[in-house]
Amino acid sequence: STPISIALDKAFGNKDYILTPTDVVRKPLSIVYISSDRDVDEYNEYIENRNWLAIPFESAQRTYIKKHFKTCAHRELEELGIDRKHEIPTIIVIDSELEGIITTNGVDDLDDSGERAFGHWKDMQKWIKKRSSEFFDSS
């Protein structure tokens, strides 16, 4: 979705904390694009000049991720054979340490808060980690 892409670019496009395809040092945020474009040309045009990691258009991972998170364009439903849980655009924020979902409502967060969404996600991440450690400490 162009409005969400513009909002992502505006909020995070030139930030030092975003991991890009050329980075060798880990950074706290990566934007990974999973395409629902109609063809590779549309995909290439969409990711051109974006500071995002992108799953290659022809990659089987693209299909796997869509099925795993049940997120795709309406026209892909039959092909993927899923009951869609999230429409596009979707921003799913994942904690790479705990490998858990922080939120599936990243689009709303970005719409509501712009660049401040990152701080909100970090706060949610801290809360989740605290709750996880409390749970495992009590076990």
Short mmCIF file of N, CA and C in Angstrom, two decimals:
data_model
loop_
_atom_site.label_atom_id
_atom_site.label_comp_id
_atom_site.label_asym_id
_atom_site.label_seq_id
_atom_site.Cartn_x
_atom_site.Cartn_y
_atom_site.Cartn_z
N SER A 1 0.84 -1.18 0.00
CA SER A 1 0.00 0.00 0.00
C SER A 1 0.88 1.24 0.00
N THR A 2 0.69 2.08 -0.93
CA THR A 2 1.50 3.28 -1.04
C THR A 2 1.43 4.18 0.20
N PRO A 3 0.25 4.44 0.78
CA PRO A 3 0.24 5.29 1.98
C PRO A 3 1.07 4.72 3.13
N ILE A 4 1.02 3.42 3.34
CA ILE A 4 1.81 2.82 4.43
C ILE A 4 3.28 2.86 4.08
N SER A 5 3.63 2.61 2.85
CA SER A 5 5.03 2.67 2.43
C SER A 5 5.59 4.07 2.64
N ILE A 6 4.81 5.06 2.28
CA ILE A 6 5.24 6.44 2.48
C ILE A 6 5.41 6.72 3.97
N ALA A 7 4.47 6.24 4.78
CA ALA A 7 4.58 6.44 6.23
C ALA A 7 5.81 5.73 6.79
N LEU A 8 6.10 4.50 6.33
CA LEU A 8 7.31 3.79 6.76
C LEU A 8 8.56 4.55 6.35
N ASP A 9 8.58 4.99 5.11
CA ASP A 9 9.74 5.74 4.63
C ASP A 9 9.93 7.02 5.44
N LYS A 10 8.83 7.70 5.73
CA LYS A 10 8.91 8.96 6.47
C LYS A 10 9.39 8.71 7.90
N ALA A 11 8.84 7.67 8.54
CA ALA A 11 9.16 7.41 9.94
C ALA A 11 10.52 6.75 10.12
N PHE A 12 10.89 5.85 9.21
CA PHE A 12 12.08 5.03 9.43
C PHE A 12 13.07 5.01 8.28
N GLY A 13 12.76 5.66 7.20
CA GLY A 13 13.55 5.54 5.98
C GLY A 13 15.02 5.88 6.09
N ASN A 14 15.38 6.83 6.89
CA ASN A 14 16.79 7.25 6.97
C ASN A 14 17.35 7.14 8.38
N LYS A 15 16.86 6.21 9.16
CA LYS A 15 17.26 6.10 10.55
C LYS A 15 18.46 5.17 10.72
N ASP A 16 19.28 5.51 11.69
CA ASP A 16 20.47 4.72 11.97
C ASP A 16 20.16 3.37 12.63
N TYR A 17 18.95 3.21 13.14
CA TYR A 17 18.64 1.97 13.83
C TYR A 17 17.97 0.93 12.93
N ILE A 18 17.92 1.18 11.64
CA ILE A 18 17.32 0.22 10.72
C ILE A 18 18.39 -0.62 10.04
N LEU A 19 18.20 -1.92 10.09
CA LEU A 19 19.08 -2.85 9.39
C LEU A 19 18.76 -2.81 7.91
N THR A 20 19.78 -2.66 7.10
CA THR A 20 19.59 -2.63 5.65
C THR A 20 20.36 -3.80 5.02
N PRO A 21 20.12 -4.09 3.76
CA PRO A 21 20.80 -5.23 3.13
C PRO A 21 22.32 -5.15 3.15
N THR A 22 22.89 -3.97 3.31
CA THR A 22 24.35 -3.84 3.28
C THR A 22 24.98 -3.77 4.66
N ASP A 23 24.18 -3.79 5.72
CA ASP A 23 24.71 -3.68 7.08
C ASP A 23 25.44 -4.95 7.50
N VAL A 24 26.50 -4.77 8.27
CA VAL A 24 27.20 -5.90 8.87
C VAL A 24 27.03 -5.88 10.39
N VAL A 25 26.58 -4.77 10.93
CA VAL A 25 26.34 -4.64 12.36
C VAL A 25 24.84 -4.75 12.61
N ARG A 26 24.48 -5.56 13.58
CA ARG A 26 23.06 -5.73 13.90
C ARG A 26 22.49 -4.43 14.46
N LYS A 27 21.31 -4.10 14.02
CA LYS A 27 20.61 -2.90 14.48
C LYS A 27 19.25 -3.31 15.03
N PRO A 28 18.60 -2.44 15.80
CA PRO A 28 17.38 -2.86 16.49
C PRO A 28 16.13 -3.03 15.63
N LEU A 29 16.12 -2.57 14.40
CA LEU A 29 14.91 -2.65 13.60
C LEU A 29 15.23 -3.04 12.17
N SER A 30 14.47 -3.97 11.66
CA SER A 30 14.54 -4.33 10.24
C SER A 30 13.14 -4.24 9.67
N ILE A 31 13.02 -3.67 8.51
CA ILE A 31 11.76 -3.69 7.79
C ILE A 31 11.96 -4.71 6.68
N VAL A 32 11.16 -5.76 6.73
CA VAL A 32 11.27 -6.82 5.75
C VAL A 32 9.99 -6.80 4.91
N TYR A 33 10.18 -6.65 3.62
CA TYR A 33 9.06 -6.56 2.69
C TYR A 33 8.75 -7.93 2.12
N ILE A 34 7.50 -8.36 2.29
CA ILE A 34 7.02 -9.59 1.68
C ILE A 34 5.97 -9.17 0.67
N SER A 35 6.28 -9.37 -0.57
CA SER A 35 5.51 -8.82 -1.68
C SER A 35 4.20 -9.56 -1.95
N SER A 36 3.20 -8.78 -2.29
CA SER A 36 1.99 -9.29 -2.92
C SER A 36 1.83 -8.66 -4.29
N ASP A 37 2.96 -8.22 -4.84
CA ASP A 37 2.94 -7.63 -6.18
C ASP A 37 2.52 -8.68 -7.19
N ARG A 38 2.05 -8.21 -8.33
CA ARG A 38 1.55 -9.13 -9.36
C ARG A 38 2.66 -9.80 -10.16
N ASP A 39 3.81 -9.12 -10.28
CA ASP A 39 4.92 -9.70 -11.03
C ASP A 39 6.23 -9.10 -10.54
N VAL A 40 7.34 -9.66 -11.03
CA VAL A 40 8.66 -9.25 -10.57
C VAL A 40 8.97 -7.79 -10.93
N ASP A 41 8.46 -7.32 -12.06
CA ASP A 41 8.69 -5.92 -12.43
C ASP A 41 8.01 -4.97 -11.44
N GLU A 42 6.78 -5.28 -11.06
CA GLU A 42 6.07 -4.47 -10.08
C GLU A 42 6.81 -4.51 -8.74
N TYR A 43 7.28 -5.68 -8.37
CA TYR A 43 8.07 -5.86 -7.14
C TYR A 43 9.33 -4.99 -7.17
N ASN A 44 10.09 -5.08 -8.26
CA ASN A 44 11.33 -4.31 -8.37
C ASN A 44 11.07 -2.81 -8.31
N GLU A 45 10.02 -2.37 -8.96
CA GLU A 45 9.69 -0.95 -8.94
C GLU A 45 9.31 -0.51 -7.52
N TYR A 46 8.59 -1.37 -6.82
CA TYR A 46 8.12 -1.03 -5.47
C TYR A 46 9.26 -0.91 -4.47
N ILE A 47 10.24 -1.81 -4.54
CA ILE A 47 11.32 -1.79 -3.54
C ILE A 47 12.48 -0.87 -3.93
N GLU A 48 12.47 -0.40 -5.16
CA GLU A 48 13.53 0.49 -5.60
C GLU A 48 13.57 1.73 -4.70
N ASN A 49 14.77 2.10 -4.27
CA ASN A 49 14.99 3.27 -3.43
C ASN A 49 14.38 3.16 -2.04
N ARG A 50 14.07 1.94 -1.60
CA ARG A 50 13.56 1.75 -0.24
C ARG A 50 14.67 1.17 0.61
N ASN A 51 14.71 1.59 1.84
CA ASN A 51 15.72 1.17 2.79
C ASN A 51 15.23 -0.05 3.58
N TRP A 52 14.76 -1.07 2.85
CA TRP A 52 14.15 -2.24 3.47
C TRP A 52 14.86 -3.50 2.99
N LEU A 53 14.81 -4.52 3.82
CA LEU A 53 15.16 -5.86 3.36
C LEU A 53 13.94 -6.37 2.61
N ALA A 54 14.14 -7.21 1.63
CA ALA A 54 13.00 -7.73 0.88
C ALA A 54 13.21 -9.20 0.57
N ILE A 55 12.18 -9.99 0.82
CA ILE A 55 12.22 -11.40 0.44
C ILE A 55 12.11 -11.42 -1.08
N PRO A 56 13.02 -12.12 -1.76
CA PRO A 56 12.96 -12.14 -3.23
C PRO A 56 11.59 -12.59 -3.75
N PHE A 57 11.18 -11.99 -4.85
CA PHE A 57 9.86 -12.24 -5.41
C PHE A 57 9.63 -13.73 -5.69
N GLU A 58 10.62 -14.39 -6.22
CA GLU A 58 10.47 -15.81 -6.61
C GLU A 58 10.76 -16.78 -5.47
N SER A 59 11.05 -16.29 -4.28
CA SER A 59 11.43 -17.14 -3.16
C SER A 59 10.25 -17.92 -2.60
N ALA A 60 10.50 -19.18 -2.27
CA ALA A 60 9.48 -19.99 -1.59
C ALA A 60 9.22 -19.46 -0.19
N GLN A 61 10.18 -18.75 0.38
CA GLN A 61 9.99 -18.16 1.71
C GLN A 61 8.84 -17.17 1.72
N ARG A 62 8.67 -16.47 0.63
CA ARG A 62 7.59 -15.49 0.52
C ARG A 62 6.24 -16.17 0.75
N THR A 63 6.04 -17.30 0.09
CA THR A 63 4.79 -18.05 0.25
C THR A 63 4.69 -18.63 1.66
N TYR A 64 5.78 -19.17 2.17
CA TYR A 64 5.79 -19.75 3.51
C TYR A 64 5.40 -18.71 4.56
N ILE A 65 5.98 -17.53 4.47
CA ILE A 65 5.71 -16.47 5.44
C ILE A 65 4.25 -16.04 5.36
N LYS A 66 3.72 -15.90 4.16
CA LYS A 66 2.32 -15.52 4.00
C LYS A 66 1.40 -16.57 4.62
N LYS A 67 1.70 -17.83 4.39
CA LYS A 67 0.89 -18.90 4.96
C LYS A 67 1.02 -18.93 6.49
N HIS A 68 2.24 -18.77 6.96
CA HIS A 68 2.48 -18.81 8.41
C HIS A 68 1.71 -17.72 9.15
N PHE A 69 1.75 -16.51 8.63
CA PHE A 69 1.08 -15.39 9.28
C PHE A 69 -0.34 -15.15 8.76
N LYS A 70 -0.75 -15.96 7.78
CA LYS A 70 -2.09 -15.86 7.19
C LYS A 70 -2.37 -14.43 6.72
N THR A 71 -1.42 -13.92 5.96
CA THR A 71 -1.49 -12.55 5.47
C THR A 71 -1.21 -12.55 3.98
N CYS A 72 -2.15 -12.01 3.21
CA CYS A 72 -1.95 -11.94 1.76
C CYS A 72 -2.98 -11.01 1.14
N ALA A 73 -2.78 -10.73 -0.13
CA ALA A 73 -3.76 -9.97 -0.89
C ALA A 73 -4.98 -10.87 -1.15
N HIS A 74 -6.13 -10.26 -1.30
CA HIS A 74 -7.35 -11.02 -1.55
C HIS A 74 -7.21 -11.95 -2.75
N ARG A 75 -6.57 -11.46 -3.80
CA ARG A 75 -6.44 -12.26 -5.02
C ARG A 75 -5.54 -13.48 -4.84
N GLU A 76 -4.77 -13.55 -3.74
CA GLU A 76 -3.88 -14.69 -3.48
C GLU A 76 -4.52 -15.78 -2.62
N LEU A 77 -5.71 -15.52 -2.11
CA LEU A 77 -6.33 -16.46 -1.17
C LEU A 77 -6.47 -17.88 -1.72
N GLU A 78 -7.02 -17.99 -2.91
CA GLU A 78 -7.24 -19.31 -3.49
C GLU A 78 -5.92 -20.02 -3.75
N GLU A 79 -4.98 -19.29 -4.33
CA GLU A 79 -3.66 -19.86 -4.64
C GLU A 79 -2.95 -20.37 -3.38
N LEU A 80 -3.02 -19.60 -2.30
CA LEU A 80 -2.34 -19.96 -1.06
C LEU A 80 -3.15 -20.92 -0.21
N GLY A 81 -4.45 -20.98 -0.43
CA GLY A 81 -5.30 -21.90 0.31
C GLY A 81 -5.34 -21.62 1.81
N ILE A 82 -5.46 -20.34 2.17
CA ILE A 82 -5.48 -19.97 3.59
C ILE A 82 -6.74 -19.19 3.93
N ASP A 83 -7.09 -19.21 5.20
CA ASP A 83 -8.10 -18.30 5.72
C ASP A 83 -7.33 -17.09 6.23
N ARG A 84 -7.45 -16.02 5.52
CA ARG A 84 -6.65 -14.83 5.82
C ARG A 84 -7.02 -14.26 7.18
N LYS A 85 -6.00 -14.02 7.99
CA LYS A 85 -6.15 -13.43 9.30
C LYS A 85 -5.85 -11.93 9.25
N HIS A 86 -4.92 -11.54 8.36
CA HIS A 86 -4.50 -10.14 8.23
C HIS A 86 -4.56 -9.74 6.76
N GLU A 87 -5.20 -8.61 6.51
CA GLU A 87 -5.21 -8.07 5.16
C GLU A 87 -3.96 -7.25 4.94
N ILE A 88 -3.67 -6.97 3.68
CA ILE A 88 -2.54 -6.10 3.41
C ILE A 88 -3.05 -4.68 3.25
N PRO A 89 -2.28 -3.72 3.66
CA PRO A 89 -0.95 -3.86 4.21
C PRO A 89 -1.00 -4.33 5.67
N THR A 90 -0.03 -5.11 6.04
CA THR A 90 0.12 -5.58 7.42
C THR A 90 1.54 -5.31 7.86
N ILE A 91 1.69 -4.81 9.06
CA ILE A 91 3.01 -4.69 9.66
C ILE A 91 2.97 -5.55 10.92
N ILE A 92 3.75 -6.63 10.89
CA ILE A 92 3.87 -7.52 12.03
C ILE A 92 5.24 -7.25 12.64
N VAL A 93 5.25 -6.87 13.90
CA VAL A 93 6.49 -6.55 14.60
C VAL A 93 6.89 -7.77 15.42
N ILE A 94 8.10 -8.27 15.15
CA ILE A 94 8.57 -9.50 15.78
C ILE A 94 9.83 -9.22 16.58
N ASP A 95 9.90 -9.77 17.77
CA ASP A 95 11.09 -9.69 18.62
C ASP A 95 12.04 -10.80 18.16
N SER A 96 13.19 -10.42 17.64
CA SER A 96 14.11 -11.44 17.11
C SER A 96 14.77 -12.25 18.21
N GLU A 97 14.87 -11.71 19.42
CA GLU A 97 15.46 -12.48 20.52
C GLU A 97 14.53 -13.58 21.00
N LEU A 98 13.30 -13.22 21.31
CA LEU A 98 12.34 -14.20 21.81
C LEU A 98 11.60 -14.92 20.68
N GLU A 99 11.78 -14.42 19.46
CA GLU A 99 11.11 -14.96 18.28
C GLU A 99 9.60 -14.98 18.47
N GLY A 100 9.10 -13.90 19.07
CA GLY A 100 7.67 -13.78 19.30
C GLY A 100 7.13 -12.51 18.68
N ILE A 101 5.84 -12.51 18.50
CA ILE A 101 5.17 -11.36 17.90
C ILE A 101 4.93 -10.29 18.97
N ILE A 102 5.35 -9.09 18.67
CA ILE A 102 5.08 -7.95 19.54
C ILE A 102 3.70 -7.39 19.22
N THR A 103 3.41 -7.24 17.94
CA THR A 103 2.08 -6.78 17.52
C THR A 103 1.84 -7.16 16.05
N THR A 104 0.59 -7.35 15.73
CA THR A 104 0.18 -7.51 14.34
C THR A 104 -0.53 -6.24 13.86
N ASN A 105 -0.54 -5.23 14.71
CA ASN A 105 -1.22 -3.97 14.40
C ASN A 105 -0.25 -2.84 14.14
N GLY A 106 0.89 -3.15 13.53
CA GLY A 106 1.88 -2.14 13.26
C GLY A 106 1.39 -1.03 12.34
N VAL A 107 0.48 -1.35 11.44
CA VAL A 107 -0.08 -0.33 10.55
C VAL A 107 -0.80 0.73 11.37
N ASP A 108 -1.64 0.29 12.31
CA ASP A 108 -2.35 1.24 13.16
C ASP A 108 -1.37 2.06 14.00
N ASP A 109 -0.36 1.37 14.56
CA ASP A 109 0.64 2.08 15.36
C ASP A 109 1.33 3.16 14.53
N LEU A 110 1.70 2.80 13.32
CA LEU A 110 2.38 3.75 12.44
C LEU A 110 1.45 4.91 12.06
N ASP A 111 0.20 4.58 11.76
CA ASP A 111 -0.78 5.64 11.45
C ASP A 111 -0.97 6.58 12.62
N ASP A 112 -1.04 6.01 13.82
CA ASP A 112 -1.31 6.81 15.02
C ASP A 112 -0.09 7.59 15.50
N SER A 113 1.10 6.99 15.38
CA SER A 113 2.27 7.54 16.06
C SER A 113 3.45 7.89 15.18
N GLY A 114 3.44 7.50 13.93
CA GLY A 114 4.59 7.77 13.06
C GLY A 114 5.86 7.18 13.65
N GLU A 115 6.91 7.96 13.69
CA GLU A 115 8.20 7.51 14.19
C GLU A 115 8.14 7.05 15.65
N ARG A 116 7.21 7.60 16.41
CA ARG A 116 7.07 7.20 17.82
C ARG A 116 6.60 5.75 17.95
N ALA A 117 6.12 5.16 16.88
CA ALA A 117 5.70 3.75 16.92
C ALA A 117 6.86 2.86 17.35
N PHE A 118 8.08 3.21 16.94
CA PHE A 118 9.25 2.41 17.32
C PHE A 118 9.38 2.36 18.85
N GLY A 119 9.24 3.49 19.51
CA GLY A 119 9.30 3.53 20.97
C GLY A 119 8.19 2.70 21.60
N HIS A 120 7.01 2.76 21.00
CA HIS A 120 5.88 1.96 21.48
C HIS A 120 6.21 0.47 21.36
N TRP A 121 6.78 0.08 20.24
CA TRP A 121 7.13 -1.33 20.05
C TRP A 121 8.21 -1.77 21.02
N LYS A 122 9.18 -0.88 21.26
CA LYS A 122 10.23 -1.20 22.23
C LYS A 122 9.64 -1.34 23.64
N ASP A 123 8.69 -0.48 24.01
CA ASP A 123 8.03 -0.59 25.30
C ASP A 123 7.26 -1.91 25.41
N MET A 124 6.57 -2.28 24.34
CA MET A 124 5.84 -3.55 24.33
C MET A 124 6.82 -4.72 24.45
N GLN A 125 7.94 -4.62 23.77
CA GLN A 125 8.96 -5.66 23.83
C GLN A 125 9.46 -5.84 25.26
N LYS A 126 9.75 -4.73 25.94
CA LYS A 126 10.21 -4.79 27.34
C LYS A 126 9.15 -5.44 28.22
N TRP A 127 7.90 -5.07 28.02
CA TRP A 127 6.82 -5.63 28.82
C TRP A 127 6.71 -7.13 28.59
N ILE A 128 6.79 -7.55 27.34
CA ILE A 128 6.70 -8.98 27.00
C ILE A 128 7.86 -9.74 27.64
N LYS A 129 9.06 -9.19 27.53
CA LYS A 129 10.23 -9.85 28.12
C LYS A 129 10.09 -9.96 29.63
N LYS A 130 9.59 -8.90 30.27
CA LYS A 130 9.39 -8.92 31.72
C LYS A 130 8.38 -10.00 32.09
N ARG A 131 7.27 -10.02 31.39
CA ARG A 131 6.23 -11.02 31.68
C ARG A 131 6.75 -12.43 31.42
N SER A 132 7.52 -12.61 30.36
CA SER A 132 8.09 -13.93 30.05
C SER A 132 9.03 -14.39 31.15
N SER A 133 9.90 -13.49 31.61
CA SER A 133 10.84 -13.88 32.67
C SER A 133 10.10 -14.17 33.97
N GLU A 134 9.05 -13.41 34.28
CA GLU A 134 8.25 -13.68 35.47
C GLU A 134 7.58 -15.04 35.37
N PHE A 135 7.08 -15.38 34.19
CA PHE A 135 6.42 -16.66 33.98
C PHE A 135 7.40 -17.80 34.16
N PHE A 136 8.56 -17.69 33.53
CA PHE A 136 9.53 -18.78 33.60
C PHE A 136 10.21 -18.87 34.98
N ASP A 137 10.32 -17.74 35.67
CA ASP A 137 10.89 -17.76 37.02
C ASP A 137 9.95 -18.43 38.01
N SER A 138 8.64 -18.33 37.76
CA SER A 138 7.67 -18.92 38.68
C SER A 138 7.41 -20.39 38.38
N SER A 139 7.92 -20.88 37.27
CA SER A 139 7.68 -22.28 36.89
C SER A 139 8.54 -23.23 37.66
#
